[in-house]
XYZ file of C-alpha atoms in Angstrom:
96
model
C 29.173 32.007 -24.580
C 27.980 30.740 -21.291
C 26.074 33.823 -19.056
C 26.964 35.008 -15.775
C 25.244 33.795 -12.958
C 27.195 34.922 -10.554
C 24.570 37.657 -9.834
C 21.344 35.523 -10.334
C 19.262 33.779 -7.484
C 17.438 31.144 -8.783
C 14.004 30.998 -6.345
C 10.667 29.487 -6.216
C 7.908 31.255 -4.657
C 5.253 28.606 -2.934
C 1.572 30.056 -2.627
C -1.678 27.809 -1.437
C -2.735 28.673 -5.550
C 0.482 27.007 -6.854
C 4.235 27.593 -7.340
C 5.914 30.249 -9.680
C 7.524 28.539 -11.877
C 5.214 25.059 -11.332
C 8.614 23.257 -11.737
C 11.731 24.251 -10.485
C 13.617 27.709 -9.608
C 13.590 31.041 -11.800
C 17.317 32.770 -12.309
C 16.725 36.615 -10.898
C 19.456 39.442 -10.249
C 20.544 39.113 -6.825
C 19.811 43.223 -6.500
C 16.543 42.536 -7.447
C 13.785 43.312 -4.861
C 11.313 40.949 -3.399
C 8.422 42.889 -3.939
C 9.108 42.465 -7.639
C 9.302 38.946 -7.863
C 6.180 38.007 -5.347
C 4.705 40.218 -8.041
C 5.720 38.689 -10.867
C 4.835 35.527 -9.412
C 1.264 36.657 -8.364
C 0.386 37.545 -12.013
C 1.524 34.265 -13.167
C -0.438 32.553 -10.644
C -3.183 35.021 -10.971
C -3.744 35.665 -7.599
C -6.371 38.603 -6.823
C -5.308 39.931 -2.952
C -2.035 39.430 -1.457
C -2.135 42.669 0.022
C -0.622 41.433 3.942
C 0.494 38.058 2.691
C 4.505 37.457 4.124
C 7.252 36.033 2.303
C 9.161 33.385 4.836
C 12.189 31.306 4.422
C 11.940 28.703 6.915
C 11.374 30.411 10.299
C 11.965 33.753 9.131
C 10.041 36.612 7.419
C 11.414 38.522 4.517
C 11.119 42.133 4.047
C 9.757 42.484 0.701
C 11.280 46.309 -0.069
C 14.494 44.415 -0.087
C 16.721 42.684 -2.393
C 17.192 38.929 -2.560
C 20.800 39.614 -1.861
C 19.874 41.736 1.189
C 17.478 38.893 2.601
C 20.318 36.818 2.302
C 18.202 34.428 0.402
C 20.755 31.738 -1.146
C 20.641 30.123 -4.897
C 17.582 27.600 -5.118
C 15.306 28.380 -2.276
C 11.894 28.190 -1.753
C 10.165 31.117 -0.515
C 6.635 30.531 0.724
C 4.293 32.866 0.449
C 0.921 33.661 2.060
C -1.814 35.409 4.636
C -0.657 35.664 8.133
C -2.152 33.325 10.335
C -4.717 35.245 12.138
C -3.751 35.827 15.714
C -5.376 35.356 19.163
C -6.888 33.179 21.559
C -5.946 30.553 23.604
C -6.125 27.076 21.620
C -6.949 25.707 25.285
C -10.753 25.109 26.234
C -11.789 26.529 29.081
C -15.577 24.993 30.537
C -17.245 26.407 33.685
């Protein structure tokens, strides 16, 4: 009997230590919060500090305390995952 997937998301969380899963997209319930599958994936990956890392689909930052479904994050996307960029400054030289 084929399963329901009508409630599943199937994701990939992208890290600078690897993916989760390597290859492809993992099926997870749609009401299923974020938080629990960036964990998931950092024990696979075995990453030791995420603590302040964001979750981003393209341009825009998840809220991982919500579900999938309530991030809107559609079947088969990849959701990277990482520190912040660190903030401040000018890129621009300035010389006296």
């Amino acid at each position: 009997m084929p399963s329901d997937k009508k409630n599943e998301i199937a994701v990939q969380v992208i890290t600078t230590s690897g993916n989760y899963p390597s290859g492809g997209f993992k099926d997870f319930n749609k009401h299923e919060k974020l938080e629990v599958v960036l964990a998931e994936a950092a024990r696979e990956l075995k990453l030791q500090n995420t603590q302040g890392w964001v979750a981003r689909l393209g341009d825009r930052q998840l809220n991982a305390t919500l579900s999938l479904e309530a991030n809107e994050i559609p079947n088969n996307s990849k959701i990277f995952w990482g520190p912040t960029a660190p903030g401040g400054g000018s890129s621009r030289c300035i010389r006296n």
